[in-house]
Structures are given as structure tokens and as C-alpha cells.
Tab-separated table of C-alpha atoms and ligand atoms in Angstrom:
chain	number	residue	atom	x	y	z
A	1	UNK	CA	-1.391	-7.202	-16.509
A	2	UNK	CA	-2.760	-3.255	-16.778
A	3	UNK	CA	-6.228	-4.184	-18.637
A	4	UNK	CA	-7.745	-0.714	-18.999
A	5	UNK	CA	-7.666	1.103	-15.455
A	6	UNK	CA	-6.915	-2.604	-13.257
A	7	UNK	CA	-3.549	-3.071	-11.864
A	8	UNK	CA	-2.852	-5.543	-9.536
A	9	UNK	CA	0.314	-5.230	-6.913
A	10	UNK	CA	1.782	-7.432	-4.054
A	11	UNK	CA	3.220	-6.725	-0.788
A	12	UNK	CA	6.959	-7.653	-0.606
A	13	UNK	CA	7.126	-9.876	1.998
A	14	UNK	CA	9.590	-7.337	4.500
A	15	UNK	CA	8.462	-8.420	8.017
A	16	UNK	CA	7.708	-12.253	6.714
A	17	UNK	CA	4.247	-13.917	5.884
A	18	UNK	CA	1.040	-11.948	6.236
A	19	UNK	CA	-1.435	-13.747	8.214
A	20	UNK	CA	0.346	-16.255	10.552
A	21	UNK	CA	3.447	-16.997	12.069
A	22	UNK	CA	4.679	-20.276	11.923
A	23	UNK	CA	3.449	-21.923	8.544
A	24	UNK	CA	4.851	-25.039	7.383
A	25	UNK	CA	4.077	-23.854	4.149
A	26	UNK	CA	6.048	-20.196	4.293
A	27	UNK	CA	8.928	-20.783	6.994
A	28	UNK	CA	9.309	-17.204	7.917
A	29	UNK	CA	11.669	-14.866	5.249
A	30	UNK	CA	11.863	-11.276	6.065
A	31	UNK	CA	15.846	-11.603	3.825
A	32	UNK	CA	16.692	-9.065	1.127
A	33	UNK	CA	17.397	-12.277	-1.161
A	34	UNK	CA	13.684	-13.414	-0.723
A	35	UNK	CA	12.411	-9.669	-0.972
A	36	UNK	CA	14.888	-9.596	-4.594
A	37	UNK	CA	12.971	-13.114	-5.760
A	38	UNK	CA	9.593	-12.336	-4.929
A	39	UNK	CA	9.362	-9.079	-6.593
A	40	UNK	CA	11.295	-10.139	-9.477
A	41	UNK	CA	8.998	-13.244	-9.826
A	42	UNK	CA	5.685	-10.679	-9.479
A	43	UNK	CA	7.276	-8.693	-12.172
A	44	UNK	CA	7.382	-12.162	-14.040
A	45	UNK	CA	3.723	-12.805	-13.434
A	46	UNK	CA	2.532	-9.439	-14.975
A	47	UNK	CA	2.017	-7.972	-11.964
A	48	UNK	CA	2.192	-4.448	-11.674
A	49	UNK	CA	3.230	-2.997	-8.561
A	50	UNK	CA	4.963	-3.587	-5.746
A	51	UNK	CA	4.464	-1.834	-2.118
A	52	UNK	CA	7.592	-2.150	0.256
A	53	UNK	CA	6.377	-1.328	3.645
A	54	UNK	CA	8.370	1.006	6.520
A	55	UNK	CA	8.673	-0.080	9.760
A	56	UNK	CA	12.463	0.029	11.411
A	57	UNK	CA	11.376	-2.666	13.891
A	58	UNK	CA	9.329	-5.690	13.025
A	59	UNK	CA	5.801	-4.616	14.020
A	60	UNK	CA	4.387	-8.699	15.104
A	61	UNK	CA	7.799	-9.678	16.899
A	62	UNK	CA	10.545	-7.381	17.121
A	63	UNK	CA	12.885	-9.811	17.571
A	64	UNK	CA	12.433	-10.900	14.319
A	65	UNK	CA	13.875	-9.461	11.273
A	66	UNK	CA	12.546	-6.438	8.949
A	67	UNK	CA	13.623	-5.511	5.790
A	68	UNK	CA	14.262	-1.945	5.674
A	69	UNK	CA	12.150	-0.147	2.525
A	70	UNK	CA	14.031	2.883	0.993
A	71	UNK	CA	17.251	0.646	0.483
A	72	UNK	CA	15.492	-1.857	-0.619
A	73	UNK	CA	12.964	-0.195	-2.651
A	74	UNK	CA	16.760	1.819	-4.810
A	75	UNK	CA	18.023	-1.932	-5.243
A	76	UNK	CA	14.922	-3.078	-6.655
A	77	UNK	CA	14.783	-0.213	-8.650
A	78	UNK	CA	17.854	-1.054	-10.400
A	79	UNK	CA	17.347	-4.610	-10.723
A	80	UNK	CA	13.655	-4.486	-12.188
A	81	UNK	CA	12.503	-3.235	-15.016
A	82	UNK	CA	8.730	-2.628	-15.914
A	83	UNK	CA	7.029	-2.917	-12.142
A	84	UNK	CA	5.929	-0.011	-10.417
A	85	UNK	CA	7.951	0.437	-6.549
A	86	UNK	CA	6.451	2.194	-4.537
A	87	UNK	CA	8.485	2.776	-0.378
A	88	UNK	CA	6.290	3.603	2.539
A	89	UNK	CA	7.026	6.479	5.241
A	90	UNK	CA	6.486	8.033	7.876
A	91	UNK	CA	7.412	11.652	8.254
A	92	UNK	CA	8.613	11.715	11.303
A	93	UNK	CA	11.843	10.031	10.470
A	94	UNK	CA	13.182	11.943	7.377
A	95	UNK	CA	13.620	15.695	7.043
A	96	UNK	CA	11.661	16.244	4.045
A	97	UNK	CA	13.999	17.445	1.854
A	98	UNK	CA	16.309	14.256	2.377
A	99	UNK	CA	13.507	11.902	1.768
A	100	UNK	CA	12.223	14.199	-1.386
A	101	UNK	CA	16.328	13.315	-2.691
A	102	UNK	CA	16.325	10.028	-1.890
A	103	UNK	CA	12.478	9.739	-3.398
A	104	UNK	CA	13.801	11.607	-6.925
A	105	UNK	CA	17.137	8.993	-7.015
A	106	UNK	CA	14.997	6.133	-7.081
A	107	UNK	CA	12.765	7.723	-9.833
A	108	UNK	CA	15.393	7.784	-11.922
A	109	UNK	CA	17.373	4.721	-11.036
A	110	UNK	CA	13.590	3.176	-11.884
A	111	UNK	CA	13.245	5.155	-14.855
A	112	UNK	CA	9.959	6.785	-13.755
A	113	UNK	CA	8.933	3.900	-11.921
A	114	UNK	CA	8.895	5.191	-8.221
A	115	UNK	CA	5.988	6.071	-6.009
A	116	UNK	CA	5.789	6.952	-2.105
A	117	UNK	CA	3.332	5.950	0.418
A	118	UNK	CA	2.966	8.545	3.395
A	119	UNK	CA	2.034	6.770	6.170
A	120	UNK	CA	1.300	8.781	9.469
A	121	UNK	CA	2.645	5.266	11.465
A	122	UNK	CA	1.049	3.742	14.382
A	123	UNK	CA	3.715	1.805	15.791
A	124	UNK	CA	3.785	4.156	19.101
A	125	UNK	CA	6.584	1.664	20.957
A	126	UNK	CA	9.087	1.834	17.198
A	127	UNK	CA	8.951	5.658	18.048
A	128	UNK	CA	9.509	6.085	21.822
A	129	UNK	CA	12.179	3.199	21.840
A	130	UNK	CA	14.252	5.740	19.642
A	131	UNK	CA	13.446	8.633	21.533
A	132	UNK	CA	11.399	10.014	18.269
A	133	UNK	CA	8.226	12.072	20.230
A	134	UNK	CA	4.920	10.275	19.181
A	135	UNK	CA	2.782	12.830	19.145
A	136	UNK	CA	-1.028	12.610	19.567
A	137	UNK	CA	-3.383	11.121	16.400
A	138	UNK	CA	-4.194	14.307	14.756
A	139	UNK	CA	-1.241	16.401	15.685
A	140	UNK	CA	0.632	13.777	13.869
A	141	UNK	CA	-1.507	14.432	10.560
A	142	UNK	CA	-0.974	18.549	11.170
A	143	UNK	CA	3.186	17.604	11.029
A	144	UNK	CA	2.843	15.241	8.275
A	145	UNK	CA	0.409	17.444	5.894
A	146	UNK	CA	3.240	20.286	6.427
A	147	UNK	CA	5.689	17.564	6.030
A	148	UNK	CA	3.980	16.293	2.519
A	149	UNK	CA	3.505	19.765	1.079
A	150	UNK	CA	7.347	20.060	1.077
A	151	UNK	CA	7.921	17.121	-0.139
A	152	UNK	CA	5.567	17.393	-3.077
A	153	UNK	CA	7.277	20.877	-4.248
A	154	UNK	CA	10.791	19.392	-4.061
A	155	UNK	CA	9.904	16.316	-6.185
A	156	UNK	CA	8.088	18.191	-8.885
A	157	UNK	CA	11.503	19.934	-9.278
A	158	UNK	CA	10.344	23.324	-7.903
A	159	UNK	CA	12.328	25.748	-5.593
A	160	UNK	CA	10.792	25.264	-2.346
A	161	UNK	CA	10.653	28.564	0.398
A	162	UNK	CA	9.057	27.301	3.261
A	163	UNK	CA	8.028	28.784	6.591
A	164	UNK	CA	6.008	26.720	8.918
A	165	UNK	CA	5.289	25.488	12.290
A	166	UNK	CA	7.756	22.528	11.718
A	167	UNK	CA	10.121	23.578	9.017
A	168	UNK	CA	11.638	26.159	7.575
A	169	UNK	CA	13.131	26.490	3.853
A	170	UNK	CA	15.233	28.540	2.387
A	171	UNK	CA	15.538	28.723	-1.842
A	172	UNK	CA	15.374	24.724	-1.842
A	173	UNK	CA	16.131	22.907	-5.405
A	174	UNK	CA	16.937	19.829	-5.900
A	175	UNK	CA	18.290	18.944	-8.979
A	176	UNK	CA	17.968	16.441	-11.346
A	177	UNK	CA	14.249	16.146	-10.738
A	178	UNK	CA	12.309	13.139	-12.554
A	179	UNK	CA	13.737	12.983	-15.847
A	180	UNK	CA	10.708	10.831	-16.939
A	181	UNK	CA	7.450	12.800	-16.051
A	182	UNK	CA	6.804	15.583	-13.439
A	183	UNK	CA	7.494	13.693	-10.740
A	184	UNK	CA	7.022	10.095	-8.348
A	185	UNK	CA	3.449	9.299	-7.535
A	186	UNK	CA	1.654	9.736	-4.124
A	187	UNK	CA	-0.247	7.321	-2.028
A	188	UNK	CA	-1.868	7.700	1.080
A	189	UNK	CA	-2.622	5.587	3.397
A	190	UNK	CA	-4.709	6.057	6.397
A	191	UNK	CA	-8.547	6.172	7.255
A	192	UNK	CA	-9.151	9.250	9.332
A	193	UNK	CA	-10.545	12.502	8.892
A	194	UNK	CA	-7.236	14.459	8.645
A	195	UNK	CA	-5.969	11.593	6.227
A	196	UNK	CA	-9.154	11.934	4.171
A	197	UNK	CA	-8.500	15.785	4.577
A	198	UNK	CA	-4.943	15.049	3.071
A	199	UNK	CA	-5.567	12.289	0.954
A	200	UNK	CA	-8.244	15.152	-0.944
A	201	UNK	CA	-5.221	17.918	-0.883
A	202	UNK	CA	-2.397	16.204	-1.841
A	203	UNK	CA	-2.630	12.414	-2.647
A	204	UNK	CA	-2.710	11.389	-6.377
A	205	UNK	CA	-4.043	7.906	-4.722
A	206	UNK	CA	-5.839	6.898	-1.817
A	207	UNK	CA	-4.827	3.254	-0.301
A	208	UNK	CA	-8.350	1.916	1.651
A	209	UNK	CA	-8.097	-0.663	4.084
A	210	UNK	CA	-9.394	-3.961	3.173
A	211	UNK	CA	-13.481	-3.962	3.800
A	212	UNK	CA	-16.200	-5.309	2.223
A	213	UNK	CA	-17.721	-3.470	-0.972
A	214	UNK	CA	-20.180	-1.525	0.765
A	215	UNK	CA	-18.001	0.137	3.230
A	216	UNK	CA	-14.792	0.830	0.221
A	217	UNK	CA	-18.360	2.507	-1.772
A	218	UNK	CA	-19.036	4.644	0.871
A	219	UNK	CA	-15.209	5.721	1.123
A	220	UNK	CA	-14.816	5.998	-2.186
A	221	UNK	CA	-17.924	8.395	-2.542
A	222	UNK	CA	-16.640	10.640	0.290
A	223	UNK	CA	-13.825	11.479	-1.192
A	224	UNK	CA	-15.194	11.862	-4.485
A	225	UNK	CA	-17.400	14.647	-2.643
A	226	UNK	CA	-14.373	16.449	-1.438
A	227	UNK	CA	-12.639	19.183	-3.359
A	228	UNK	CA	-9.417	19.064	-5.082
A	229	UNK	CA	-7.597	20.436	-7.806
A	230	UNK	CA	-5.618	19.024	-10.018
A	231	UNK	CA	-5.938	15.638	-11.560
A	232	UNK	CA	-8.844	13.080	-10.511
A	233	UNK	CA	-8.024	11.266	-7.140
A	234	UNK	CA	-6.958	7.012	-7.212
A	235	UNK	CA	-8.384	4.298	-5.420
A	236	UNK	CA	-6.527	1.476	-4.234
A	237	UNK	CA	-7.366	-1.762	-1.812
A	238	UNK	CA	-5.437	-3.704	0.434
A	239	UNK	CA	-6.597	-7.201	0.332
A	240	UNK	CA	-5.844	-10.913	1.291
A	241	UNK	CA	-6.505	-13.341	-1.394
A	242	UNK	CA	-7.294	-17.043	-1.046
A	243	UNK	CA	-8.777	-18.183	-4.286
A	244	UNK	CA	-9.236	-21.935	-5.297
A	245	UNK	CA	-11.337	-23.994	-7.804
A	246	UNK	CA	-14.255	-23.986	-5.739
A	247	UNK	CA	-15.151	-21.777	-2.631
A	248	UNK	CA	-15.290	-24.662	0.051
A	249	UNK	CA	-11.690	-25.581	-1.018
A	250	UNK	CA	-10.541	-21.345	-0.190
A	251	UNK	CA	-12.703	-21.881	2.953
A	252	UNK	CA	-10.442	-24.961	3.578
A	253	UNK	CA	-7.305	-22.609	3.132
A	254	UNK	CA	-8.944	-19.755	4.839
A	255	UNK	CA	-9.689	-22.429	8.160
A	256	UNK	CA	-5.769	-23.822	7.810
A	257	UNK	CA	-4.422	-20.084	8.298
A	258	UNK	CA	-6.695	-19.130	10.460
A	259	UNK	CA	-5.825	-22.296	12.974
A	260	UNK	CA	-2.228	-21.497	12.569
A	261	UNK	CA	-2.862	-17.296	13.601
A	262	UNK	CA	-4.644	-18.563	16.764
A	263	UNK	CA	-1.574	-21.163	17.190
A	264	UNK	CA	0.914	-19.031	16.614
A	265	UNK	CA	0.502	-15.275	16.107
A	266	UNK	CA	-2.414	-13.531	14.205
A	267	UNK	CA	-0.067	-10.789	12.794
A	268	UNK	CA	-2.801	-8.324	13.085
A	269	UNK	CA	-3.405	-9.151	16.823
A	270	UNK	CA	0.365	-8.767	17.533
A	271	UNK	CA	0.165	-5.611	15.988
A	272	UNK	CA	-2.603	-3.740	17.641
A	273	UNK	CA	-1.013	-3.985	20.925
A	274	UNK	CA	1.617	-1.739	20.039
A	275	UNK	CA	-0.804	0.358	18.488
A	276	UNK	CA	-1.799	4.424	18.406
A	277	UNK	CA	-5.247	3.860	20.049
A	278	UNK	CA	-6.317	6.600	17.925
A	279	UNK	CA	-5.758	4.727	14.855
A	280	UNK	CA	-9.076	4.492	12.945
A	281	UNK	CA	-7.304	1.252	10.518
A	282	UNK	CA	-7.329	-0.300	14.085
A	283	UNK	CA	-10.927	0.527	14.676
A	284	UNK	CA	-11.561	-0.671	10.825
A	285	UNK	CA	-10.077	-4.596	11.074
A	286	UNK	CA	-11.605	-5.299	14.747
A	287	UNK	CA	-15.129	-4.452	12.735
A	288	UNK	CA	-14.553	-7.837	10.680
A	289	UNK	CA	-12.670	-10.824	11.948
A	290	UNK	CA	-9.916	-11.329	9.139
A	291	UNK	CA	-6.892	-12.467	8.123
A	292	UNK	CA	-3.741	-10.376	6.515
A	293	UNK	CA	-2.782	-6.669	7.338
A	294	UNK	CA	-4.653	-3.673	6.377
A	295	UNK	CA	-8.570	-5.311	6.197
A	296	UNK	CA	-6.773	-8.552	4.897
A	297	UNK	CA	-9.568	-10.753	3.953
A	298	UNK	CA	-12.205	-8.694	5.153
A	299	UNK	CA	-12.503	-7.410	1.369
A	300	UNK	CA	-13.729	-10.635	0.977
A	301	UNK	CA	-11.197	-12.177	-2.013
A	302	UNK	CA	-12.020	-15.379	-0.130
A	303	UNK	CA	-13.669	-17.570	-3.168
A	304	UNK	CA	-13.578	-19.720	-6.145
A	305	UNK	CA	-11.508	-18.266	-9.144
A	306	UNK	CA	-14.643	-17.132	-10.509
A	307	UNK	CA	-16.317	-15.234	-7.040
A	308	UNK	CA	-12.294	-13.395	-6.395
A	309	UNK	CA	-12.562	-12.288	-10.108
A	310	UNK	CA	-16.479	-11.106	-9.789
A	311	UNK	CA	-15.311	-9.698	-6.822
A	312	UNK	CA	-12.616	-7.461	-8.204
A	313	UNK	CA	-14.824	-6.379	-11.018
A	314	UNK	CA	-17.388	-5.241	-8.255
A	315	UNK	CA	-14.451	-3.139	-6.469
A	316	UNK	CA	-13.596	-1.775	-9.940
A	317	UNK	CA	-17.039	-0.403	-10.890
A	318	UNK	CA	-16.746	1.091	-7.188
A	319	UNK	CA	-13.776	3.240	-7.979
A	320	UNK	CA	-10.999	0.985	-7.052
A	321	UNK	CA	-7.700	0.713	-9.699
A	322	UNK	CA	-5.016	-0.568	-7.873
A	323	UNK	CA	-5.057	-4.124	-6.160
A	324	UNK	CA	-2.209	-4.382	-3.324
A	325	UNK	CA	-2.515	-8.195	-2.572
A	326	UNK	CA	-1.149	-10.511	-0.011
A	327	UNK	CA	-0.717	-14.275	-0.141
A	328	UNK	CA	0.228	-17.035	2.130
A	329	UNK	CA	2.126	-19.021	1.090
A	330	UNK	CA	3.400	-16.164	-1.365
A	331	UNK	CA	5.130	-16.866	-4.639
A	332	UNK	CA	2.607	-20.207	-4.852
A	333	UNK	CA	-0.467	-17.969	-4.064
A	334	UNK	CA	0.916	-15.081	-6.262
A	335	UNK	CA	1.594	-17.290	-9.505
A	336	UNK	CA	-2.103	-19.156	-8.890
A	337	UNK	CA	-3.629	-15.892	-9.155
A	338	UNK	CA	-1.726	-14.803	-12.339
A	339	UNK	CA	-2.941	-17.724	-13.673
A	340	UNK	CA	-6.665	-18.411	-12.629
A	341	UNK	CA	-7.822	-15.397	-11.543
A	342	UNK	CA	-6.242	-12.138	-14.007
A	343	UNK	CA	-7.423	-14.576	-16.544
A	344	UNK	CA	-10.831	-14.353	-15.748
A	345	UNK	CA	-10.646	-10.648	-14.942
A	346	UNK	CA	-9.763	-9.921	-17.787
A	347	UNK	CA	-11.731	-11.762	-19.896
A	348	UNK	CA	-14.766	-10.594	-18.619
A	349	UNK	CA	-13.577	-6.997	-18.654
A	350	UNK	CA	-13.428	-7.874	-22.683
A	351	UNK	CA	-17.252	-8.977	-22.434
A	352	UNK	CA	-17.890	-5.718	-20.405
A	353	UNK	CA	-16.011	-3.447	-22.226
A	354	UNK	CA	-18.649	-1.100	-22.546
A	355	UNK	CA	-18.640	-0.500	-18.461
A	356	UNK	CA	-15.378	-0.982	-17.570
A	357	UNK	CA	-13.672	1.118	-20.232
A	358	UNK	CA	-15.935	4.214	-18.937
A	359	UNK	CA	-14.251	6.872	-17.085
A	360	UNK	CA	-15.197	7.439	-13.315
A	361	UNK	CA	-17.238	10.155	-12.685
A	362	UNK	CA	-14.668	12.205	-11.224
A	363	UNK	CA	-12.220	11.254	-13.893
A	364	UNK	CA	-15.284	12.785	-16.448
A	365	UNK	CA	-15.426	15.706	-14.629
A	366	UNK	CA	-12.047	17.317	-14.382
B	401	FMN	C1	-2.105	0.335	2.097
B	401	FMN	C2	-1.587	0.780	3.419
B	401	FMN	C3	-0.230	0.630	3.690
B	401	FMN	C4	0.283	0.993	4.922
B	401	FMN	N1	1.622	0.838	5.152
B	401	FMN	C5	2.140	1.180	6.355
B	401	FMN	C6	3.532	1.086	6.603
B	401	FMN	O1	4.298	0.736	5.725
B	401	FMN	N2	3.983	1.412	7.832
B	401	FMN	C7	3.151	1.847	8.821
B	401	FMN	O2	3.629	2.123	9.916
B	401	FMN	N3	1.833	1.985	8.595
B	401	FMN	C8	1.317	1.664	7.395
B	401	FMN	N4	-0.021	1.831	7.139
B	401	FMN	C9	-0.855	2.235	8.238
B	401	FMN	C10	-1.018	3.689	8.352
B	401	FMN	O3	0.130	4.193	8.982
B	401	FMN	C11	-2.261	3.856	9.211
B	401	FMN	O4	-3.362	3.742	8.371
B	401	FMN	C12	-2.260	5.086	9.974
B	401	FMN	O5	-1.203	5.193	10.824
B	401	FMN	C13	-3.482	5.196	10.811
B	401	FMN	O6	-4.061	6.265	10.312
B	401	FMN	P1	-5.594	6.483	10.359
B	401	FMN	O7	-5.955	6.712	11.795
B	401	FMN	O8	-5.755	7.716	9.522
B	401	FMN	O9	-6.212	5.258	9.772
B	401	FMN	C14	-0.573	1.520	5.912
B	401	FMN	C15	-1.932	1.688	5.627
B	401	FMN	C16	-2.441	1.332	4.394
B	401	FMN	C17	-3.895	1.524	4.124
């Protein structure tokens, strides 16, 4: 499915469907076996990414379950064999040098195929029910950029001598490193100024909350006005498709999913009220009533096969390269757009070759 600089990824399904609770049509699956299928069918599809989210508790209801990602993400390492995995976490939890270990088996169980998404959480009740401090918004970003930095060294294989507010290293190697390239990618996720500040220092990709067009531009542009060394900064979008033969028929969809949230549990209402108010993503979906996690539909994927695909090619020219897609129902949703909508994508990304094979301009200038 990688046409020029377009991938397209999917959420594995580890706290159970996206936008509502109680859908006839996706009876709620949060199981490793349904985790193992989905991913395996993605991989099927062409798609070419996976992102395994980390929460320990399930952030809608925590009495249901949650699949838990670093496990989960070295098991589907083994049993995959072309789609990119990429774990989430949050640095409070691991010591950085354990999670750079754990990060640089997976690489190689994957072959190279391994990325990490830092999250600086939100989920202040996951935290102070385990006694973890939950420190205030920013502070939070000052333990995790220190956090990050150590993490980065170790996984690039170098000897890491570290003293810091936080932690302190002493002659740290770890050893094999990535025996495929220099070492697992890293994604960012998180709106904020210190996360921008971070994304600029030490991301190799920035993960943008689903918005519409305009507001993703305007992101996009900031950071492209930052400096950085090293190799041009990544875009990617989360998003919540719906895409149909004609737009009234998504609408119809979008109105079925939307009756069941109210009915039975908008998963992005559940989730706010456990959330850091200091969050900006929080501050980001209230702006636009949607459906999904992260922006969800507010990136407006909400169409006909052709307005989704238009769509995409619109985010592309903006700077995004990686899709991160949800569907409801999921492996029906996930296979429809494989088959309607890369289509399309790609074919007109054959008519505009000319555009869309053109570097970015920060790509063009490092
Ligand atoms: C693509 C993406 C994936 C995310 N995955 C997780 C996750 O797995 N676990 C989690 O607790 N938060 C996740 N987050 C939320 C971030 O933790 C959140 O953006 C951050 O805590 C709030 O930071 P901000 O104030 O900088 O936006 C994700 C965010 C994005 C954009």
C-alpha cells in the first residue's frame, strides 16, 4: 500500500471499538485473539502500520478489558511479517533503559519493523490508582523529554552517561542494538507547546490529532518553522473513516454511530472525565463534535469513496504521510477501504505524479 510517501495504518482494536459502546455490529473485543486477527488481516489488506495503544486500565470503562501493548506489540512482531508495529508509552512507567531493551527486542524480533510512540498520558485516575505521582501538564513533558533523550541514545546502540534531574547513568550499553538500521522509529504524540518543543528535538514523526485541513496546515507549518537537526520531521493523522458509495449513505453510518455513542457511551466523552485538564488533545476534540479517539472524524474522512480519497490527497499535499485510521465495525470498514478508497488514492496519485512525488519543503531543505 506505500504509494510514494502515503502509508496508511490502523488502530488495533486494544480497549474495543472506537466510537461507541454497544454496537450490534462490533460486540465489544478488547482479546489478544481479535488483536492477532485484525492486525494480521490489515497486514493482508496492504496496510502498513499498525499503532497498539498503552493504557494499563481501560480508559472508557475500566471494568472492561485492555489489551496490554508492549506484549502484545513482541507477539505481533513475531507473527507478522511486512507491517510496521509501532507500542505506545508513557514514561512514567518504565525506567528508560528497560523500555529502550524491551524497544530494541522487538526491533529485531520484527526485523526492523518496530517503532515507539511517547505519549506523556492523560489518564490522571490510571496513575494515582497505582500510586504512580501524576505530576502537573508541563512538568510531565520536562520528565519525559529527559526520559526520551535516554531512550533515544540507548536504542541507537550508543553508551549512554547520564546525569539529570530524574536519572542518572552510568557507562549504559545495551547490546545487540537494531541489527537492521540505526535504530526503532519515534512518534510523538501530543499537541502542546512542550510536545511541539519535543516533537522538534527528538521525534522522527509527529502524530496530530484528527482536525480539519486547515487546522493539521497550520500545525504542520509550525513545526516546519522550528529548528532541528537531523533528518526532516514526519507527519501523521489520527482519523475516523466512514466512507461509502455516496456521501448521504456515510452520513447514514455517521448518524447510526453517533445514536449508539449518545445510547451507550461516546468513548471520547467517557474519556475526558478522567482526564489531565491540562491536556490540549482534550481542548482539540471538544472544538469539533466527532466521533473516534484522537480528532476521530473531525478530520473529516466522512464521505463518498471519492471525497475520503480527495480528502487524503489534500492532507498529503499538507505534509501528512502516515494515516492511523479507525473503523467501526473494524475488519468490514478496514477491508472496504482497501478496496474503494487506496484504489482511488492511488490512482490519482498516478495522474498527479508530478505533485505528489515532490519532496516537502523541509524534506528539500536538509
Ligand atoms: C496518535 C496519538 C496516539 C496516542 N496514544 C495514546 C496512548 O496510547 N495512551 C495515552 O495515554 N495517550 C495517548 N495519546 C494521547 C497523548 O497522551 C496526549 O496527546 C497527551 O497526553 C496530551 O498531551 P498534549 O497536552 O501535549 O496534547 C495519543 C495521542 C495521539 C495524537
Amino acid at each position: 500500500m506505500s504509494e510514494g510517501t502515503i502509508r496508511f495504518g490502523v488502530w488495533a482494536p486494544v480497549h474495543g471499538p472506537r466510537a461507541a459502546l454497544g454496537d450490534p455490529r462490533e460486540p465489544f473485543d478488547a482479546s489478544w485473539d481479535h488483536n492477532l486477527a485484525v492486525v494480521l488481516e490489515a497486514e493482508e489488506l496492504g496496510f502498513d502500520s499498525t499503532l497498539i495503544a498503552q493504557h494499563t486500565v481501560n480508559p472508557h470503562l475500566p471494568e472492561n478489558d485492555q489489551l496490554e501493548a508492549w506484549t502484545a506489540a513482541a507477539a505481533l512482531a513475531a507473527l507478522t511479517s511486512r507491517i510496521e508495529i509501532i507500542a505506545a508509552i508513557k514514561p512514567y512507567i518504565l525506567h528508560p533503559v528497560f523500555l529502550a531493551k524491551m524497544a530494541l527486542q522487538i526491533e529485531n524480533v520484527s526485523r526492523g519493523r518496530f517503532g515507539l510512540n511517547f505519549v506523556n498520558a492523560w489518564n490522571k485516575t490510571e496513575f494515582e490508582r497505582a500510586g504512580i505521582p501524576f505530576g502537573e501538564h508541563d512538568e510531565r513533558y520536562a520528565y519525559g523529554a529527559e526520559w526520551i533523550s535516554i531512550v533515544s541514545r540507548l536504542i541507537a546502540g550508543e553508551e549512554v552517561t547520564h546525569q539529570g534531574r530524574h536519572f542518572s547513568i552510568d557507562g549504559y550499553r545495551l547490546t545487540p542494538k537494531s541489527l537492521y538500521r540505526r535504530r526503532p522509529s519515534i512518534y510523538i504524540g501530543g499537541e502542546s507547546e512542550p510536545a511541539r518543543d519535543l516533537v522538534a528535538r527528538q521525534g522522527d514523526t509527529w502524530f496530530i490529532n484528527g482536525q480539519p485541513l486547515d487546522a493539521v496546515a497550520g500545525l504542520v507549518e509550525d513545526l516546519r518553522g522550528r529548528s532541528r537537526s537531523g533528518a526532516a520531521l514526519r507527519y501523521g493523522l489520527a482519523a475516523f473513516v466512514i466512507a461509502r458509495d455516496t456521501e448521504a449513505e456515510a452520513q447514514e453510518e455517521y448518524d447510526r454511530l453517533l445514536a449508539l455513542a449518545g445510547a451507550n457511551g461516546d468513548v471520547h466523552a467517557l474519556q475526558s472525565r478522567k482526564a489531565d485538564p491540562g491536556a490540549v488533545m482534550f481542548r482539540t476534540i471538544a472544538k469539533t463534535a466527532s466521533l473516534g479517539t484522537n480528532g476521530g472524524t473531525a478530520a473529516g474522512l466522512v464521505g463518498s469513496y471519492d471525497q475520503v480519497a480527495e480528502r487524503i490527497l489534500a492532507f498529503h499535499d499538507a505534509g501528512i504521510e502516515l494515516f492511523m485510521l479507525q473503523f467501526q465495525p473494524l475488519r468490514s470498514e478496514m477491508k472496504r477501504f482497501a478496496e474503494h478508497v487506496v484504489s482511488r488514492v492511488r490512482s490519482s496519485r498516478v495522474n498527479r505524479a508530478d505533485t505528489l512525488e515532490r519532496p516537502t519543503r523541509q524534506q528539500a531543505a536538509t
